[in-house]
Coordinates of C-alpha atoms in Angstrom, one line a residue:
X272 CA 17.6 -4.9 -36.1
X273 CA 18.6 -1.8 -34.1
X274 CA 15.3 -0.2 -35.2
X275 CA 13.3 -3.2 -33.9
X276 CA 15.2 -3.1 -30.6
X277 CA 14.5 0.7 -30.3
X278 CA 10.8 0.3 -31.0
X279 CA 10.5 -2.5 -28.5
X280 CA 12.4 -0.5 -25.8
X281 CA 10.1 2.5 -26.4
X282 CA 7.0 0.3 -26.3
X283 CA 8.0 -1.5 -23.1
X284 CA 9.2 1.5 -21.1
X285 CA 5.8 2.6 -19.8
X286 CA 5.0 -1.0 -18.7
X287 CA 8.3 -1.4 -16.9
X288 CA 8.1 2.1 -15.4
X289 CA 4.6 1.3 -14.0
X290 CA 5.8 -2.1 -12.5
X291 CA 8.8 -0.4 -11.0
X292 CA 6.7 2.4 -9.5
X293 CA 4.2 -0.1 -8.1
X294 CA 7.0 -2.2 -6.5
X295 CA 8.6 0.9 -5.1
X296 CA 5.3 2.1 -3.7
X297 CA 4.3 -1.2 -2.1
X298 CA 7.9 -1.6 -0.8
X299 CA 7.8 1.9 0.8
X300 CA 4.3 1.1 2.3
X301 CA 5.4 -2.2 3.8
X302 CA 8.6 -0.7 5.1
X303 CA 6.6 2.2 6.7
X304 CA 4.1 -0.3 8.2
X305 CA 6.9 -2.4 9.8
X306 CA 8.3 0.8 11.4
X307 CA 4.9 2.3 12.3
X308 CA 6.0 5.4 10.3
X309 CA 2.7 7.3 9.8
X310 CA 4.3 10.2 8.1
X311 CA 5.8 8.0 5.4
X312 CA 2.5 6.2 5.0
X313 CA 0.5 9.4 4.7
X314 CA 2.9 10.6 2.0
X315 CA 1.9 7.6 -0.1
X316 CA -1.9 7.9 0.5
X317 CA -4.5 9.3 -1.9
X318 CA -6.6 12.2 -0.7
X319 CA -9.1 9.8 0.9
X320 CA -8.3 6.3 2.2
X321 CA -10.5 3.4 3.2
X322 CA -9.1 2.4 6.5
X323 CA -10.2 -0.6 8.6
X324 CA -8.6 -1.0 12.0
X325 CA -10.2 -4.1 13.5
X326 CA -13.9 -3.3 13.8
X327 CA -13.5 0.5 13.0
X328 CA -13.9 0.9 9.2
X329 CA -14.5 4.1 7.4
X330 CA -13.4 6.4 4.6
X331 CA -11.0 9.0 6.0
X332 CA -9.1 12.0 4.6
X333 CA -5.3 11.6 4.5
X334 CA -4.8 13.5 7.7
X335 CA -7.6 11.7 9.6
X336 CA -6.1 8.3 8.4
X337 CA -2.7 9.3 9.6
X338 CA -4.1 10.2 13.1
X339 CA -6.0 6.9 13.3
X340 CA -2.9 5.0 12.3
X341 CA -0.8 6.9 14.9
X342 CA -3.3 6.0 17.6
X343 CA -3.3 2.3 16.5
X344 CA 0.5 2.1 16.4
X345 CA 0.7 3.8 19.8
X346 CA -1.3 0.8 21.2
X347 CA 0.2 -1.8 18.9
X348 CA 3.9 -0.9 18.5
X349 CA 5.1 -2.5 15.2
X350 CA 8.2 -4.6 15.1
X351 CA 8.2 -5.8 11.5
X352 CA 6.2 -6.6 8.4
X353 CA 6.4 -9.7 6.2
X354 CA 4.7 -9.9 2.8
X355 CA 2.7 -13.1 2.2
X356 CA 1.1 -12.4 -1.2
X357 CA 1.1 -9.8 -4.0
X358 CA -1.2 -9.4 -7.0
X359 CA -2.5 -7.0 -9.6
X360 CA -5.6 -6.0 -11.5
X361 CA -4.3 -4.8 -14.9
X362 CA -7.7 -3.5 -16.0
X363 CA -7.8 -1.1 -13.0
X364 CA -4.1 -0.3 -12.9
X365 CA -4.1 -1.5 -9.3
X366 CA -2.0 -3.7 -7.0
X367 CA -2.6 -5.3 -3.7
X368 CA -0.4 -6.9 -1.1
X369 CA -1.3 -9.1 1.9
X370 CA 1.1 -9.5 4.8
X371 CA 1.6 -9.9 8.5
X372 CA 2.4 -7.1 10.9
X373 CA 4.2 -8.1 14.1
X374 CA 3.4 -5.8 17.0
X375 CA 3.9 -5.6 20.7
X376 CA 0.3 -6.9 21.2
X377 CA 0.4 -9.7 18.6
X378 CA 0.2 -10.2 14.9
X379 CA -2.2 -8.6 12.4
X380 CA -3.1 -9.6 8.9
X381 CA -2.8 -6.4 6.7
X382 CA -4.4 -5.9 3.3
X383 CA -2.9 -3.1 1.2
X384 CA -4.5 -1.8 -2.0
X385 CA -2.8 0.8 -4.3
X386 CA -4.1 2.3 -7.6
X387 CA -2.6 4.5 -10.2
X388 CA -3.6 8.2 -9.8
X389 CA -2.0 10.3 -12.5
X390 CA 1.6 9.1 -12.7
X391 CA 1.8 7.8 -9.1
X392 CA 0.6 4.6 -7.3
X393 CA -1.3 5.8 -4.2
X394 CA -2.6 3.9 -1.2
X395 CA -6.4 3.6 -1.5
X396 CA -7.2 1.0 1.2
X397 CA -5.5 -0.4 4.3
X398 CA -7.1 -3.1 6.4
X399 CA -5.9 -4.6 9.7
X400 CA -7.4 -7.8 11.0
X401 CA -6.3 -9.7 14.2
X402 CA -4.3 -12.8 13.2

């Protein structure tokens, strides 16, 4: 019985570790969004990020995306983020989250997409639409 338990524990560890890493990654991203913390967001980004800020959509390097987000947050000062929905794509080792960002100029619907790169879940896409 102990052997069976040990085998199951070893087999499930990578699955549980991935789910925990994803939850921590999405949690850190949503927390950083709610605070407008571009440094924390850029630390969670892949080398290139698809960024859509209202009508401005493009693929940016991590540094360019951080600068674009800083300009956006300077105009629309965040006051909080609330998650509405979360899902996953097991075949792509990817997760997504949809939520609402409250700002000084109103609410935005935010779409977050993270994917596994090596051992980390990294931000691949971030989209802001006016609510």
